[in-house]
mmCIF file of C-alpha atoms in Angstrom:
data_model
loop_
_atom_site.group_PDB
_atom_site.id
_atom_site.type_symbol
_atom_site.label_atom_id
_atom_site.label_comp_id
_atom_site.label_asym_id
_atom_site.label_seq_id
_atom_site.Cartn_x
_atom_site.Cartn_y
_atom_site.Cartn_z
ATOM 1 C CA MET A 1 -11.371 19.181 -43.868
ATOM 2 C CA TYR A 2 -14.043 20.275 -41.399
ATOM 3 C CA GLU A 3 -14.002 23.557 -42.920
ATOM 4 C CA ILE A 4 -14.847 22.187 -46.691
ATOM 5 C CA ALA A 5 -17.613 20.096 -44.995
ATOM 6 C CA LEU A 6 -19.119 22.730 -43.396
ATOM 7 C CA ARG A 7 -19.228 25.261 -46.699
ATOM 8 C CA HIS A 8 -19.321 23.102 -49.268
ATOM 9 C CA GLY A 9 -22.648 20.760 -49.541
ATOM 10 C CA SER A 10 -21.160 18.124 -51.986
ATOM 11 C CA TRP A 11 -17.554 16.793 -52.139
ATOM 12 C CA THR A 12 -15.916 13.709 -52.201
ATOM 13 C CA MET A 13 -12.861 12.492 -49.942
ATOM 14 C CA VAL A 14 -11.040 11.944 -53.765
ATOM 15 C CA GLU A 15 -11.638 16.020 -54.567
ATOM 16 C CA VAL A 16 -11.057 16.920 -50.980
ATOM 17 C CA ALA A 17 -7.564 15.206 -51.148
ATOM 18 C CA ALA A 18 -6.658 16.808 -54.227
ATOM 19 C CA ARG A 19 -7.601 19.943 -52.724
ATOM 20 C CA LEU A 20 -5.991 19.526 -49.586
ATOM 21 C CA GLY A 21 -2.839 17.684 -51.044
ATOM 22 C CA VAL A 22 -2.586 14.839 -48.911
ATOM 23 C CA ALA A 23 -3.053 11.332 -49.422
ATOM 24 C CA GLU A 24 -7.122 9.568 -49.282
ATOM 25 C CA THR A 25 -6.071 7.607 -46.142
ATOM 26 C CA VAL A 26 -5.215 11.257 -44.492
ATOM 27 C CA VAL A 27 -8.509 12.142 -45.198
ATOM 28 C CA GLU A 28 -10.159 9.380 -43.985
ATOM 29 C CA GLU A 29 -8.783 9.296 -40.733
ATOM 30 C CA ALA A 30 -9.698 12.948 -40.279
ATOM 31 C CA LEU A 31 -13.319 11.738 -41.196
ATOM 32 C CA ASP A 32 -13.233 9.222 -38.487
ATOM 33 C CA ARG A 33 -12.265 11.706 -35.777
ATOM 34 C CA LEU A 34 -15.161 14.337 -37.122
ATOM 35 C CA GLU A 35 -17.192 11.541 -36.919
ATOM 36 C CA SER A 36 -16.213 10.054 -33.472
ATOM 37 C CA VAL A 37 -16.600 14.093 -31.904
ATOM 38 C CA GLY A 38 -20.433 14.517 -33.894
ATOM 39 C CA LEU A 39 -19.003 16.727 -36.169
ATOM 40 C CA LEU A 40 -19.538 15.227 -38.914
ATOM 41 C CA HIS A 41 -22.858 12.871 -39.322
ATOM 42 C CA PRO A 42 -23.509 9.950 -41.870
ATOM 43 C CA ALA A 43 -25.659 10.569 -44.527
ATOM 44 C CA PRO A 44 -25.505 7.837 -47.359
ATOM 45 C CA ARG A 45 -27.399 9.895 -50.070
ATOM 46 C CA THR A 46 -24.919 12.463 -50.162
ATOM 47 C CA ARG A 47 -21.891 12.225 -52.514
ATOM 48 C CA SER A 48 -19.165 12.170 -49.103
ATOM 49 C CA GLY A 49 -21.632 10.150 -47.472
ATOM 50 C CA TYR A 50 -21.516 12.644 -44.363
ATOM 51 C CA THR A 51 -23.335 15.643 -43.287
ATOM 52 C CA ALA A 52 -21.779 18.763 -41.893
ATOM 53 C CA VAL A 53 -23.083 19.219 -38.130
ATOM 54 C CA ALA A 54 -22.342 23.069 -36.489
ATOM 55 C CA PRO A 55 -19.815 22.980 -33.379
ATOM 56 C CA GLU A 56 -22.827 24.383 -30.921
ATOM 57 C CA VAL A 57 -24.894 21.222 -32.011
ATOM 58 C CA ALA A 58 -21.963 19.003 -31.916
ATOM 59 C CA LEU A 59 -20.723 20.061 -28.091
ATOM 60 C CA THR A 60 -24.965 20.106 -27.003
ATOM 61 C CA ARG A 61 -25.061 16.281 -28.507
ATOM 62 C CA LEU A 62 -21.757 15.567 -26.531
ATOM 63 C CA PHE A 63 -22.953 16.693 -22.976
ATOM 64 C CA ALA A 64 -25.637 15.014 -23.692
ATOM 65 C CA LEU A 65 -24.295 11.711 -24.324
ATOM 66 C CA GLU A 66 -21.757 12.583 -21.175
ATOM 67 C CA ASP A 67 -24.815 13.133 -19.262
ATOM 68 C CA ARG A 68 -26.606 10.149 -20.194
ATOM 69 C CA GLN A 69 -23.269 7.929 -19.413
ATOM 70 C CA LEU A 70 -23.253 9.634 -15.885
ATOM 71 C CA ALA A 71 -26.755 8.403 -15.058
ATOM 72 C CA ARG A 72 -26.218 5.437 -15.945
ATOM 73 C CA HIS A 73 -22.977 4.583 -14.010
ATOM 74 C CA GLN A 74 -24.634 6.982 -11.153
ATOM 75 C CA ALA A 75 -27.549 4.296 -11.164
ATOM 76 C CA GLN A 76 -25.071 1.464 -11.538
ATOM 77 C CA VAL A 77 -23.620 2.580 -7.658
ATOM 78 C CA ALA A 78 -26.828 3.236 -6.429
ATOM 79 C CA HIS A 79 -27.219 -0.398 -7.077
ATOM 80 C CA THR A 80 -24.211 -1.607 -5.878
ATOM 81 C CA ARG A 81 -24.634 0.618 -2.487
ATOM 82 C CA ASP A 82 -28.143 -0.689 -1.933
ATOM 83 C CA ALA A 83 -26.466 -4.634 -2.561
ATOM 84 C CA ILE A 84 -23.695 -3.967 0.185
ATOM 85 C CA THR A 85 -26.142 -2.238 2.213
ATOM 86 C CA ALA A 86 -28.386 -5.311 2.167
ATOM 87 C CA VAL A 87 -25.557 -8.018 2.685
ATOM 88 C CA MET A 88 -24.120 -5.815 6.121
ATOM 89 C CA ARG A 89 -27.693 -5.774 7.228
ATOM 90 C CA ASP A 90 -28.723 -9.081 6.667
ATOM 91 C CA PHE A 91 -25.876 -11.547 5.852
ATOM 92 C CA LEU A 92 -22.991 -10.412 7.751
ATOM 93 C CA ASP A 93 -23.717 -11.864 11.150
ATOM 94 C CA LEU A 94 -24.530 -15.085 9.694
ATOM 95 C CA ARG A 95 -20.667 -16.318 9.358
ATOM 96 C CA SER A 96 -19.412 -19.827 8.688
ATOM 97 C CA PRO A 97 -19.634 -22.203 11.432
ATOM 98 C CA LEU A 98 -15.993 -23.117 10.721
ATOM 99 C CA ARG A 99 -15.239 -19.504 11.490
ATOM 100 C CA ARG A 100 -14.357 -18.731 14.840
ATOM 101 C CA THR A 101 -13.540 -15.346 16.991
ATOM 102 C CA LEU A 102 -9.684 -14.783 17.971
ATOM 103 C CA GLU A 103 -9.076 -11.755 19.862
ATOM 104 C CA VAL A 104 -5.810 -10.397 19.902
ATOM 105 C CA GLU A 105 -4.935 -7.520 21.996
ATOM 106 C CA VAL A 106 -1.367 -5.343 21.482
ATOM 107 C CA LEU A 107 0.441 -4.471 24.625
ATOM 108 C CA ARG A 108 2.574 -1.436 24.104
ATOM 109 C CA THR A 109 3.936 -0.231 27.211
ATOM 110 C CA ALA A 110 5.498 -2.220 30.332
ATOM 111 C CA GLU A 111 2.343 -0.741 31.850
ATOM 112 C CA GLN A 112 -0.156 -2.633 30.187
ATOM 113 C CA VAL A 113 1.742 -5.537 30.284
ATOM 114 C CA ASP A 114 1.645 -5.853 34.355
ATOM 115 C CA SER A 115 -2.150 -4.763 33.769
ATOM 116 C CA PHE A 116 -2.237 -7.932 32.181
ATOM 117 C CA LEU A 117 -0.066 -10.113 34.062
ATOM 118 C CA ASP A 118 -2.321 -9.141 37.299
ATOM 119 C CA GLY A 119 -5.158 -9.878 35.162
ATOM 120 C CA ALA A 120 -4.497 -13.147 34.107
ATOM 121 C CA ALA A 121 -3.057 -14.341 37.417
ATOM 122 C CA SER A 122 -6.659 -13.380 38.907
ATOM 123 C CA LEU A 123 -8.206 -15.375 36.318
ATOM 124 C CA ALA A 124 -6.414 -18.212 36.347
ATOM 125 C CA ARG A 125 -8.991 -21.704 37.462
ATOM 126 C CA GLN A 126 -5.968 -24.893 36.577
ATOM 127 C CA ASP A 127 -3.033 -24.627 35.843
ATOM 128 C CA ALA A 128 -0.272 -21.294 34.678
ATOM 129 C CA TRP A 129 2.539 -22.384 32.284
ATOM 130 C CA LEU A 130 5.465 -19.443 32.090
ATOM 131 C CA MET A 131 8.651 -19.712 30.071
ATOM 132 C CA HIS A 132 11.528 -16.614 30.561
ATOM 133 C CA ALA A 133 13.926 -16.796 27.669
ATOM 134 C CA GLY A 134 15.376 -12.906 28.513
ATOM 135 C CA SER A 135 17.920 -11.430 30.352
ATOM 136 C CA THR A 136 17.631 -10.937 34.358
ATOM 137 C CA PRO A 137 14.909 -8.547 34.970
ATOM 138 C CA PRO A 138 14.799 -6.092 37.663
ATOM 139 C CA ILE A 139 14.219 -6.499 41.591
ATOM 140 C CA PRO A 140 10.849 -4.937 41.203
ATOM 141 C CA VAL A 141 9.752 -6.809 38.272
ATOM 142 C CA LEU A 142 10.894 -9.994 40.016
ATOM 143 C CA ASP A 143 9.388 -9.321 42.951
ATOM 144 C CA ALA A 144 6.092 -8.467 41.370
ATOM 145 C CA MET A 145 6.469 -11.953 39.407
ATOM 146 C CA LEU A 146 6.924 -13.621 42.585
ATOM 147 C CA LEU A 147 3.543 -12.246 44.037
ATOM 148 C CA ARG A 148 1.723 -13.286 41.486
ATOM 149 C CA ILE A 149 2.842 -17.057 41.217
ATOM 150 C CA LEU A 150 2.658 -17.039 44.771
ATOM 151 C CA GLY A 151 -0.639 -15.961 44.685
ATOM 152 C CA MET A 152 -1.758 -18.757 41.910
ATOM 153 C CA LEU A 153 -0.167 -21.366 44.043
ATOM 154 C CA GLY A 154 -1.840 -20.153 47.069
ATOM 155 C CA ASP A 155 -5.130 -20.635 45.588
ATOM 156 C CA GLY A 156 -4.181 -24.201 43.904
ATOM 157 C CA ILE A 157 -3.356 -23.435 40.349
ATOM 158 C CA GLU A 158 -0.366 -25.763 38.752
ATOM 159 C CA VAL A 159 2.475 -23.174 37.881
ATOM 160 C CA ARG A 160 5.151 -24.309 35.829
ATOM 161 C CA ALA A 161 8.116 -22.216 34.976
ATOM 162 C CA LEU A 162 10.712 -22.206 32.196
ATOM 163 C CA PHE A 163 14.158 -20.563 32.664
ATOM 164 C CA LEU A 164 17.705 -20.913 31.295
ATOM 165 C CA HIS A 165 20.439 -22.344 32.319
ATOM 166 C CA ARG A 166 22.301 -19.093 32.394
ATOM 167 C CA HIS A 167 19.459 -17.838 35.235
ATOM 168 C CA THR A 168 20.680 -20.401 37.397
ATOM 169 C CA ARG A 169 24.226 -18.601 37.510
ATOM 170 C CA ASP A 170 22.947 -15.412 38.467
ATOM 171 C CA PRO A 171 22.678 -15.288 42.839
ATOM 172 C CA LEU A 172 19.169 -13.288 42.276
ATOM 173 C CA MET A 173 17.758 -15.393 39.982
ATOM 174 C CA SER A 174 19.004 -18.571 41.055
ATOM 175 C CA GLY A 175 17.159 -17.355 44.896
ATOM 176 C CA TYR A 176 14.052 -16.523 43.067
ATOM 177 C CA LEU A 177 14.000 -19.532 41.237
ATOM 178 C CA GLU A 178 14.655 -21.608 44.481
ATOM 179 C CA GLU A 179 12.264 -19.949 46.256
ATOM 180 C CA LEU A 180 9.498 -20.703 43.443
ATOM 181 C CA SER A 181 10.466 -24.587 44.348
ATOM 182 C CA ARG A 182 9.984 -23.970 47.630
ATOM 183 C CA ALA A 183 6.634 -22.470 46.975
ATOM 184 C CA GLY A 184 5.193 -25.732 45.181
ATOM 185 C CA ALA A 185 5.823 -24.405 41.411
ATOM 186 C CA GLN A 186 7.767 -26.593 39.177
ATOM 187 C CA VAL A 187 10.788 -25.215 37.669
ATOM 188 C CA ARG A 188 12.728 -26.368 34.989
ATOM 189 C CA VAL A 189 16.077 -25.049 32.827
ATOM 190 C CA ALA A 190 16.809 -25.338 29.607
ATOM 191 C CA THR A 191 20.016 -24.355 27.799
ATOM 192 C CA HIS A 192 17.738 -22.585 25.144
ATOM 193 C CA LEU A 193 14.239 -21.346 24.830
ATOM 194 C CA PRO A 194 12.570 -19.686 21.561
ATOM 195 C CA GLN A 195 10.363 -16.874 22.988
ATOM 196 C CA ARG A 196 9.037 -15.002 26.444
ATOM 197 C CA MET A 197 5.620 -17.033 26.544
ATOM 198 C CA LEU A 198 2.730 -17.228 29.383
ATOM 199 C CA VAL A 199 -0.165 -19.878 28.643
ATOM 200 C CA VAL A 200 -2.941 -19.389 31.303
ATOM 201 C CA ASP A 201 -5.433 -22.598 31.460
ATOM 202 C CA ARG A 202 -6.544 -22.985 27.603
ATOM 203 C CA ASP A 203 -8.017 -19.755 26.796
ATOM 204 C CA LEU A 204 -5.199 -16.862 27.491
ATOM 205 C CA ALA A 205 -2.123 -16.278 26.830
ATOM 206 C CA MET A 206 0.865 -13.681 25.818
ATOM 207 C CA VAL A 207 3.623 -13.670 23.360
ATOM 208 C CA PRO A 208 6.074 -11.391 22.243
ATOM 209 C CA VAL A 209 5.229 -9.268 19.659
ATOM 210 C CA ASP A 210 8.996 -9.608 18.414
ATOM 211 C CA PRO A 211 10.732 -12.576 19.926
ATOM 212 C CA GLU A 212 14.493 -10.404 18.998
ATOM 213 C CA ASP A 213 12.962 -7.547 20.655
ATOM 214 C CA SER A 214 10.907 -7.043 23.901
ATOM 215 C CA ALA A 215 10.651 -3.552 23.614
ATOM 216 C CA ARG A 216 7.886 -3.855 21.108
ATOM 217 C CA GLY A 217 5.740 -5.358 23.297
ATOM 218 C CA ALA A 218 3.238 -8.302 23.594
ATOM 219 C CA CYS A 219 0.092 -9.642 22.337
ATOM 220 C CA ALA A 220 -2.403 -11.360 24.324
ATOM 221 C CA VAL A 221 -4.400 -13.495 22.986
ATOM 222 C CA HIS A 222 -7.875 -14.278 24.213
ATOM 223 C CA GLY A 223 -9.813 -17.776 22.924
ATOM 224 C CA THR A 224 -9.714 -20.736 22.562
ATOM 225 C CA GLU A 225 -8.267 -21.905 18.844
ATOM 226 C CA LEU A 226 -4.330 -20.921 19.220
ATOM 227 C CA MET A 227 -4.337 -22.229 22.856
ATOM 228 C CA PRO A 228 -3.349 -26.102 21.854
ATOM 229 C CA THR A 229 -0.488 -24.914 19.617
ATOM 230 C CA LEU A 230 1.116 -22.642 21.900
ATOM 231 C CA ARG A 231 0.528 -25.573 24.937
ATOM 232 C CA ALA A 232 2.436 -27.996 22.397
ATOM 233 C CA ILE A 233 5.226 -25.772 21.553
ATOM 234 C CA TYR A 234 5.606 -25.275 25.843
ATOM 235 C CA GLU A 235 5.425 -28.722 26.025
ATOM 236 C CA HIS A 236 8.224 -29.524 23.466
ATOM 237 C CA CYS A 237 10.578 -26.793 25.392
ATOM 238 C CA TRP A 238 9.364 -28.922 29.030
ATOM 239 C CA MET A 239 10.170 -31.966 27.863
ATOM 240 C CA LEU A 240 13.797 -31.191 26.728
ATOM 241 C CA ALA A 241 14.447 -29.266 29.803
ATOM 242 C CA THR A 242 15.602 -30.185 33.339
ATOM 243 C CA PRO A 243 14.397 -30.329 36.612
ATOM 244 C CA PHE A 244 16.104 -27.013 38.929
ATOM 245 C CA ALA A 245 18.006 -28.031 41.603
ATOM 246 C CA LYS A 246 20.160 -25.581 43.591
ATOM 247 C CA ASP A 247 22.904 -28.104 44.051
ATOM 248 C CA ALA A 248 23.516 -28.486 40.535
ATOM 249 C CA VAL A 249 23.328 -24.912 39.115
ATOM 250 C CA ALA A 250 26.898 -25.019 38.279
ATOM 251 C CA ASP A 251 26.835 -27.399 35.293
ATOM 252 C CA SER A 252 30.365 -29.209 34.746
ATOM 253 C CA PRO A 253 32.511 -28.465 32.380
ATOM 254 C CA ALA A 254 31.956 -31.577 30.471
ATOM 255 C CA GLN A 255 28.094 -31.472 30.453
ATOM 256 C CA GLN A 256 27.618 -27.632 29.490
ATOM 257 C CA PRO A 257 29.839 -26.968 26.823
ATOM 258 C CA MET A 258 27.835 -30.144 25.155
ATOM 259 C CA ALA A 259 24.231 -28.461 25.643
ATOM 260 C CA VAL A 260 25.387 -25.279 24.229
ATOM 261 C CA GLU A 261 26.900 -27.207 20.700
ATOM 262 C CA GLU A 262 23.808 -29.026 20.825
ATOM 263 C CA VAL A 263 21.743 -25.372 20.008
ATOM 264 C CA LEU A 264 24.706 -24.240 18.427
ATOM 265 C CA ILE A 265 24.313 -26.995 15.715
ATOM 266 C CA ARG A 266 20.496 -26.579 15.791
ATOM 267 C CA MET A 267 20.492 -23.322 14.931
ATOM 268 C CA LEU A 268 22.778 -23.252 11.992
ATOM 269 C CA VAL A 269 21.221 -26.448 10.463
ATOM 270 C CA GLU A 270 17.979 -24.080 10.525
ATOM 271 C CA GLY A 271 20.666 -21.684 8.434
ATOM 272 C CA MET A 272 20.102 -18.895 11.206
ATOM 273 C CA LYS A 273 23.007 -16.087 10.411
ATOM 274 C CA ASP A 274 25.464 -15.574 13.929
ATOM 275 C CA GLU A 275 23.954 -12.626 14.804
ATOM 276 C CA ALA A 276 20.406 -14.177 15.241
ATOM 277 C CA ILE A 277 22.236 -17.108 16.914
ATOM 278 C CA ALA A 278 23.642 -14.071 19.151
ATOM 279 C CA ARG A 279 20.539 -12.804 20.212
ATOM 280 C CA ARG A 280 19.035 -16.187 20.939
ATOM 281 C CA LEU A 281 21.898 -17.299 23.346
ATOM 282 C CA SER A 282 22.159 -13.888 24.590
ATOM 283 C CA VAL A 283 25.641 -13.575 23.665
ATOM 284 C CA SER A 284 28.179 -11.180 21.803
ATOM 285 C CA SER A 285 28.234 -11.791 17.356
ATOM 286 C CA ARG A 286 32.330 -12.343 18.377
ATOM 287 C CA THR A 287 31.554 -15.351 20.915
ATOM 288 C CA VAL A 288 29.124 -17.169 18.393
ATOM 289 C CA SER A 289 31.960 -16.676 15.711
ATOM 290 C CA ARG A 290 34.995 -17.901 18.470
ATOM 291 C CA MET A 291 32.193 -20.926 19.165
ATOM 292 C CA ILE A 292 31.396 -22.140 15.750
ATOM 293 C CA SER A 293 35.616 -21.961 14.907
ATOM 294 C CA ALA A 294 35.720 -24.178 17.832
ATOM 295 C CA LEU A 295 33.616 -26.503 16.274
ATOM 296 C CA LEU A 296 35.200 -26.675 13.291
ATOM 297 C CA ASP A 297 38.214 -27.373 14.776
ATOM 298 C CA GLN A 298 36.707 -29.984 16.220
ATOM 299 C CA LEU A 299 35.342 -31.265 13.461
ATOM 300 C CA GLY A 300 38.788 -30.861 11.339
ATOM 301 C CA VAL A 301 36.855 -28.775 8.350
ATOM 302 C CA GLN A 302 36.980 -25.599 7.337
ATOM 303 C CA THR A 303 33.726 -24.575 6.599
ATOM 304 C CA ARG A 304 30.019 -24.723 7.339
ATOM 305 C CA PHE A 305 29.367 -26.458 4.186
ATOM 306 C CA GLN A 306 32.215 -29.012 5.304
ATOM 307 C CA ALA A 307 30.996 -28.915 8.780
ATOM 308 C CA ALA A 308 27.247 -29.686 7.531
ATOM 309 C CA LEU A 309 28.819 -32.774 5.867
ATOM 310 C CA GLU A 310 30.714 -33.955 8.814
ATOM 311 C CA LEU A 311 27.716 -33.596 10.961
ATOM 312 C CA ASN A 312 25.797 -35.318 8.925
ATOM 313 C CA ARG A 313 28.223 -38.233 8.410
ATOM 314 C CA ARG A 314 28.372 -38.600 12.373
ATOM 315 C CA GLY A 315 24.853 -38.620 12.588
ATOM 316 C CA TRP A 316 24.519 -35.555 14.574
ATOM 317 C CA LEU A 317 21.879 -33.774 12.522
ATOM 318 C CA ALA A 318 19.549 -36.460 13.137
ATOM 319 C CA ASP A 319 20.162 -36.001 17.260
ATOM 320 C CA THR A 320 19.448 -32.296 17.134
ATOM 321 C CA SER A 321 16.013 -32.965 15.725
ATOM 322 C CA THR A 322 12.970 -31.337 16.975
ATOM 323 C CA GLU A 323 12.026 -34.291 18.433
ATOM 324 C CA ALA A 324 12.382 -35.096 21.419
ATOM 325 C CA ARG A 325 14.956 -38.111 22.661
ATOM 326 C CA PRO A 326 14.281 -40.428 24.959
ATOM 327 C CA ASP A 327 16.879 -39.333 27.163
ATOM 328 C CA ASP A 328 15.980 -35.823 27.604
ATOM 329 C CA CYS A 329 11.838 -36.743 27.459
ATOM 330 C CA ALA A 330 12.829 -39.203 30.816
ATOM 331 C CA ALA A 331 14.732 -36.017 32.553
#
């Protein structure tokens, strides 16, 4: 098509279609493509309505068109860059008064955690609330923890300490808790605690990166914005716990199963899987399965769905809500 247009000045679309043996629609499509790349240029006074353009001229025009488009794009990029620079220079520091800064420091190693704890103990001014939901720490860790707490108590800092019931059955931990109590710390124990936590005054805290995996480290939180929430969580756990007493280390067979049973029901209602329940209770998955089977037998049902219906009928689900019951608060 282009060769005909270039070599023959006078032609029509009908003539070209007949010469090439194709439909006129095919010639029309070819004309559109040739015009789009600049090889044909509209010329109303000619028979065809077009005039052929030499290839080198068409290429020159295409390059010129590309250069103009590129120049416009570069100008737009320069304008956008200038706008970004102006915003960063003049407006970035003018933040909304509702926006506050909360600094979170990730502590990846045990050395970093120890350094933070030493600093937090020295910075405490009013109170320090700690929650230990893990296993019994090694003796050096316990000794360091004890020294920090004794130091804070000596400075007149109010210290609250929450531990698990099972810690009281460990002679080492039991002696540690007894020493904390004698030194003036308020010590309570609970059947279940959600995670490890330390809250110092109203501007410093430490929480785990992953409550299920302490090896992933901890987050040190600096600032006041998150503290009311963390303190509220701690207060809730504190109200549901019972004061530590050496004479009551061994729970009676009638009481301890009921406490564990309530925690198990609460976790089942929340939809937790057996593996997650096992980690929270620090027992094996097989033990959790046995506990659930015992609960099903006690309720006289065969499935967990039937257990949920029976628990609701007996009113036990209401008893496992997150609100503290009057007798728990009184304790």
